[in-house]
Tab-separated table of C-alpha atoms and ligand atoms in Angstrom:
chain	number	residue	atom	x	y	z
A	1038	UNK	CA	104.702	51.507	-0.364
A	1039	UNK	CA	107.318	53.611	1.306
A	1040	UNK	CA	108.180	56.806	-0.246
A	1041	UNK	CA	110.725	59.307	0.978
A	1042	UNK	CA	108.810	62.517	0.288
A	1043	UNK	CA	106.013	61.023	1.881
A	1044	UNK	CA	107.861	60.243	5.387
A	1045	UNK	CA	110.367	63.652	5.581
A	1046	UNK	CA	108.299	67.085	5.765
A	1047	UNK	CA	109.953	70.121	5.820
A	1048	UNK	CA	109.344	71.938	9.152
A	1049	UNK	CA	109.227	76.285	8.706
A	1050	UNK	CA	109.510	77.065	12.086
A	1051	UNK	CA	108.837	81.008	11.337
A	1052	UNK	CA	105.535	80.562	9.719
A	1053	UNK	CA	104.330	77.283	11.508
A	1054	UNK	CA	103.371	75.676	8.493
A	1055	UNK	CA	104.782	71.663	7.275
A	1056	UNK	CA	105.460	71.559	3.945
A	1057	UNK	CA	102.108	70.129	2.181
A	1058	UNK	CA	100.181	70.441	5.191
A	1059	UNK	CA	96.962	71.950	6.112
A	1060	UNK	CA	96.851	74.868	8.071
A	1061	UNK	CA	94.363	76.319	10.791
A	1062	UNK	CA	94.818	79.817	11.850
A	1063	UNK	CA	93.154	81.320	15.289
A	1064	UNK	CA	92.633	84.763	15.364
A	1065	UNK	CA	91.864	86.700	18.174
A	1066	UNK	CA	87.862	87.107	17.274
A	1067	UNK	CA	87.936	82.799	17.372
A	1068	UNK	CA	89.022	83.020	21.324
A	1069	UNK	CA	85.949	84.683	22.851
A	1070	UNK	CA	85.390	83.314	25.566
A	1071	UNK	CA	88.951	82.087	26.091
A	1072	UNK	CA	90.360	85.093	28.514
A	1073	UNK	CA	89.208	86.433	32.055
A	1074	UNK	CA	89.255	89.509	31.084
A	1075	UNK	CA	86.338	90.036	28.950
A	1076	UNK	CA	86.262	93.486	28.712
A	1077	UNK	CA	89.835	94.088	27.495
A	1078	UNK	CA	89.126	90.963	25.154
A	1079	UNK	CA	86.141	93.289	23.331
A	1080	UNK	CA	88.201	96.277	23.552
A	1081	UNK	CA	91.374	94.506	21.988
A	1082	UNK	CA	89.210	93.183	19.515
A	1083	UNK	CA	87.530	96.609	18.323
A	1084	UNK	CA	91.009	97.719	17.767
A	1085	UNK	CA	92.047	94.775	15.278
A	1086	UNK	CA	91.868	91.203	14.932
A	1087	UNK	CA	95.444	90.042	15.074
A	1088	UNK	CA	96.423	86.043	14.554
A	1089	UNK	CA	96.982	84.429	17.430
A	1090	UNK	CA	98.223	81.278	16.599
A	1091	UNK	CA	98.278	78.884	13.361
A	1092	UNK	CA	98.417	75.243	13.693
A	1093	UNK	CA	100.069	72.603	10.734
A	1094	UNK	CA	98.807	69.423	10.640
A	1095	UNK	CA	99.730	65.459	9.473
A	1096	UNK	CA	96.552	63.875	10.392
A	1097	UNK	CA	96.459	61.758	6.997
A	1098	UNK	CA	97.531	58.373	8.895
A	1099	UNK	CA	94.298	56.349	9.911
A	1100	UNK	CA	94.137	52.862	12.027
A	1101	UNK	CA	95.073	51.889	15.004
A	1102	UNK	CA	98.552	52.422	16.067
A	1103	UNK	CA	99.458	55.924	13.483
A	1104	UNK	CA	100.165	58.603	14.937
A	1105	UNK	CA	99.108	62.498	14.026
A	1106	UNK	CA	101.184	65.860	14.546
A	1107	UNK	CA	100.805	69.460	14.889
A	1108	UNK	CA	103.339	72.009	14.949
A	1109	UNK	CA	102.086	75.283	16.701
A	1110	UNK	CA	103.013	78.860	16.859
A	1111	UNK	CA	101.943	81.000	19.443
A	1112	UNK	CA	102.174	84.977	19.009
A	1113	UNK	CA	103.192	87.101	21.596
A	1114	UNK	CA	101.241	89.542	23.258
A	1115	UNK	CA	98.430	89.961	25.477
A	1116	UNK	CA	94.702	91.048	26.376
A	1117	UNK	CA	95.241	93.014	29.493
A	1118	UNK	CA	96.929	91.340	31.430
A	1119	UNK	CA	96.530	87.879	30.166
A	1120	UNK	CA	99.005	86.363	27.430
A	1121	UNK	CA	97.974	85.349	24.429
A	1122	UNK	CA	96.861	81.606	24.531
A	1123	UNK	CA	95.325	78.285	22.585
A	1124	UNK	CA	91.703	77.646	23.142
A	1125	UNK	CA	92.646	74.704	24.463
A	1126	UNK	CA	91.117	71.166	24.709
A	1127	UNK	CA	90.327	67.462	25.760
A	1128	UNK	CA	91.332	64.574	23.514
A	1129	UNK	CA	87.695	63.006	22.411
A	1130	UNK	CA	89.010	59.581	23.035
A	1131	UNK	CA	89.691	60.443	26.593
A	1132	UNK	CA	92.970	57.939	27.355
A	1133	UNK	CA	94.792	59.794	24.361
A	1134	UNK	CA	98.252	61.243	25.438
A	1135	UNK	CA	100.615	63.784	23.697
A	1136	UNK	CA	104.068	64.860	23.711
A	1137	UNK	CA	104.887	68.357	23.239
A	1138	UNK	CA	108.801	69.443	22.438
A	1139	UNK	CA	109.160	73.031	22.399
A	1140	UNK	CA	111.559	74.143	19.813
A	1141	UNK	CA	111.723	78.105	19.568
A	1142	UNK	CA	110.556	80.630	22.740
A	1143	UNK	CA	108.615	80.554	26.169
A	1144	UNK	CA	105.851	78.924	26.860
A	1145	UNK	CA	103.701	77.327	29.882
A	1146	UNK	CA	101.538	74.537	29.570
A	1147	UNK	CA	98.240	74.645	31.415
A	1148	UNK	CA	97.169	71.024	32.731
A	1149	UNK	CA	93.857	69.590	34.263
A	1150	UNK	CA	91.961	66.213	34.443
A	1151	UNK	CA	89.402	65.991	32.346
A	1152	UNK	CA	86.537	66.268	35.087
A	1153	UNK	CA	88.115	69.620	36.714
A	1154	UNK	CA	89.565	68.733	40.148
A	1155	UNK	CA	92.811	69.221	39.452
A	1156	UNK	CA	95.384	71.658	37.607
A	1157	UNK	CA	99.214	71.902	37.135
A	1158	UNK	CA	101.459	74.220	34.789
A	1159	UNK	CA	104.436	73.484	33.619
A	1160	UNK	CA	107.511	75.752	31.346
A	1161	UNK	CA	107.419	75.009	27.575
A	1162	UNK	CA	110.546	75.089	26.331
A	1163	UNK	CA	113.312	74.731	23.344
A	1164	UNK	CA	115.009	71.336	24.109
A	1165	UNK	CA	111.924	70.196	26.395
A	1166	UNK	CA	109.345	67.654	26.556
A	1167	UNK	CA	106.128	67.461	28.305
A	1168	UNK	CA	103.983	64.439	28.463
A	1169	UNK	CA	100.441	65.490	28.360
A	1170	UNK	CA	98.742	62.190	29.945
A	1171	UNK	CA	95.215	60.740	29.119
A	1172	UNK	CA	92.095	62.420	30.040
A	1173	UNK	CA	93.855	65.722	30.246
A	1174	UNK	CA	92.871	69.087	29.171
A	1175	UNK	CA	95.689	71.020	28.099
A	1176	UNK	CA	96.490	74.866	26.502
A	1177	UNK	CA	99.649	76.701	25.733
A	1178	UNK	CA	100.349	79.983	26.428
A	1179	UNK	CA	103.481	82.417	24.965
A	1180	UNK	CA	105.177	84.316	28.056
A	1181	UNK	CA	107.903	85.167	25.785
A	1182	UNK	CA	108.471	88.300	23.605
A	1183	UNK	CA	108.714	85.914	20.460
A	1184	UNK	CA	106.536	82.881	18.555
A	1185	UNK	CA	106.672	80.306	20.868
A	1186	UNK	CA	106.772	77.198	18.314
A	1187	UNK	CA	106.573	73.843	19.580
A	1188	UNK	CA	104.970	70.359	18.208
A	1189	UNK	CA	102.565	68.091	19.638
A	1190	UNK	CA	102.261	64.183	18.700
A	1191	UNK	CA	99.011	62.342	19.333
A	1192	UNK	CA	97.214	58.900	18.385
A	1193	UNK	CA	95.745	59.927	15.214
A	1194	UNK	CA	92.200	58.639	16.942
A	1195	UNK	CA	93.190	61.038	20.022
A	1196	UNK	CA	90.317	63.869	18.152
A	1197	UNK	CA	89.926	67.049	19.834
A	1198	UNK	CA	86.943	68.250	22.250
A	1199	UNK	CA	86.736	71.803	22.524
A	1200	UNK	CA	83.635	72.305	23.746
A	1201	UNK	CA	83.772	71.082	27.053
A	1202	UNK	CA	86.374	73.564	28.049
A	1203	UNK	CA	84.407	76.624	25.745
A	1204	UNK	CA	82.146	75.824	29.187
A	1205	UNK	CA	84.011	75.298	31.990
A	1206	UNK	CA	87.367	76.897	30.759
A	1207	UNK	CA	90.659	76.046	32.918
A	1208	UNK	CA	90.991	77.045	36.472
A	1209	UNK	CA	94.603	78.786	35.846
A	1210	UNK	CA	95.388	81.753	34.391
A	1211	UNK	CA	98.491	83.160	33.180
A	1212	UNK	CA	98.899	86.846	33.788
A	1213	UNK	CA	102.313	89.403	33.626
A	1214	UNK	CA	103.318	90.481	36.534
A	1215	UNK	CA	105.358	93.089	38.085
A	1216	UNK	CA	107.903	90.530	38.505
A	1217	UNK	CA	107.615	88.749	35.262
A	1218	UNK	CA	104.464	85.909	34.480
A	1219	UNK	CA	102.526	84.383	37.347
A	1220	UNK	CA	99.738	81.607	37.199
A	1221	UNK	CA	96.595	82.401	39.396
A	1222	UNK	CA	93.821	81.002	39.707
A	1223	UNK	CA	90.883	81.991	38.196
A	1224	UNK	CA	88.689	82.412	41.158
A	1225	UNK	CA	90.979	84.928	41.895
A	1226	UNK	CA	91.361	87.087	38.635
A	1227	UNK	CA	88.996	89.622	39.638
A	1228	UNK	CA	91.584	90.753	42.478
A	1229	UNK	CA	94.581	90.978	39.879
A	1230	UNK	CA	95.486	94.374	38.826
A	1231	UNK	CA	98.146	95.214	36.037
A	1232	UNK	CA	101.317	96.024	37.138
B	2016	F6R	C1	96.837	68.499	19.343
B	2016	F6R	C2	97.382	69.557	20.210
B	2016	F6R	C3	98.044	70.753	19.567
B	2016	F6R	C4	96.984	71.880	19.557
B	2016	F6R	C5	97.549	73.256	19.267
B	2016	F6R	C6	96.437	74.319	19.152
B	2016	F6R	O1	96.189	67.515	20.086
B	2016	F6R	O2	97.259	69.516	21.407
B	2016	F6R	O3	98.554	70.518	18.295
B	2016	F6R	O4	95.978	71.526	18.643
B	2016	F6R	O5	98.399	73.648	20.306
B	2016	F6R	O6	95.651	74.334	20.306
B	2016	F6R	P1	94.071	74.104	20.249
B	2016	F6R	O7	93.864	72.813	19.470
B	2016	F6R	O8	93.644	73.986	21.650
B	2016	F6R	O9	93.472	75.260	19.509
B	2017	ZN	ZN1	96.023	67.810	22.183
């Protein structure tokens, strides 16, 4: 049966939640592990454990061909140098794509194949799309001073991997400079200084 309340939902793009929708919040105590810098993550951390980002979900269609949806919001701020960030992940069912449309803020978009051996970025957005292909990690990060809010649409068999990344994490890093955000490399953190 088709029912109207059942295909609109009410987007709140200031708390991140969909109207009827089940929520997951991250806060900064679920990311160890997630930033370079591990010893301004436990020092940030003894001081308070903010949220870092909440995630709404439809994931209630099933079978082949539905399609699931989260809309994210991504706090500002940062642990040392490093702004604040998703954990990140792989789609279980590798060949699973995504489209992300950023709707409020500044983001970047960290990309790498699923095996390692290779790693883009890309801007995140209001009035953008970025196709996230198959078998491609991927992890947002706000470089703005506001939520960055943006949604992400997936096959709803696409299921999410974290744990291979909780091992490996991504080879790019986004840090503030002293000419505004710059992606390194992680090999390379250890060099970075704050500006
Ligand atoms: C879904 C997707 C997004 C993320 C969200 C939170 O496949 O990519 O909805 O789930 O940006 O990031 P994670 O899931 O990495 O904590
Ligand atoms: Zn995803």
């Amino acid at each position: 049966m088709l029912s109207v309340p059942d295909i609109v939902r009410r987007l709140d793009l200031a708390s991140g939640t969909i109207e009827g929708c089940p929520t997951t919040e991250r806060r900064l105590s679920d990311l160890r592990g997630v930033f370079a810098d591990s010893d301004a993550y436990e020092s940030a951390l003894q001081q308070q454990d903010p949220l870092i980002y909440r995630v709404s979900t439809i994931q209630e269609g099933t079978g082949q061909g539905e399609l699931h949806c989260g809309l994210g919001v991504l706090m500002p701020g940062r642990v040392g140098s490093e702004y604040f960030m998703t954990k990140g992940h792989l789609h279980s069912w590798r060949p699973a794509a995504e489209f992300y449309i950023g709707l409020k803020g500044r983001g970047i978009m960290l990309l790498e194949t699923d095996v390692g051996n290779d790693s883009v970025w890309c801007n995140l957005l209001p009035e953008s799309l970025v196709h996230v292909p198959g078998n491609t990690a991927h992890r947002t990060v706000n470089i703005g001073d506001e939520p960055l809010v943006y949604i992400g649409i997936y096959p709803s068999d696409a299921g999410h991997d974290y744990s291979t990344l909780t091992a490996r994490n991504f080879r790019l890093v986004v840090v503030a400079g002293s000419h505004g955000p710059k992606v390194i490399r992680r090999t390379d953190f250890p060099a970075h200084r704050l500006p």
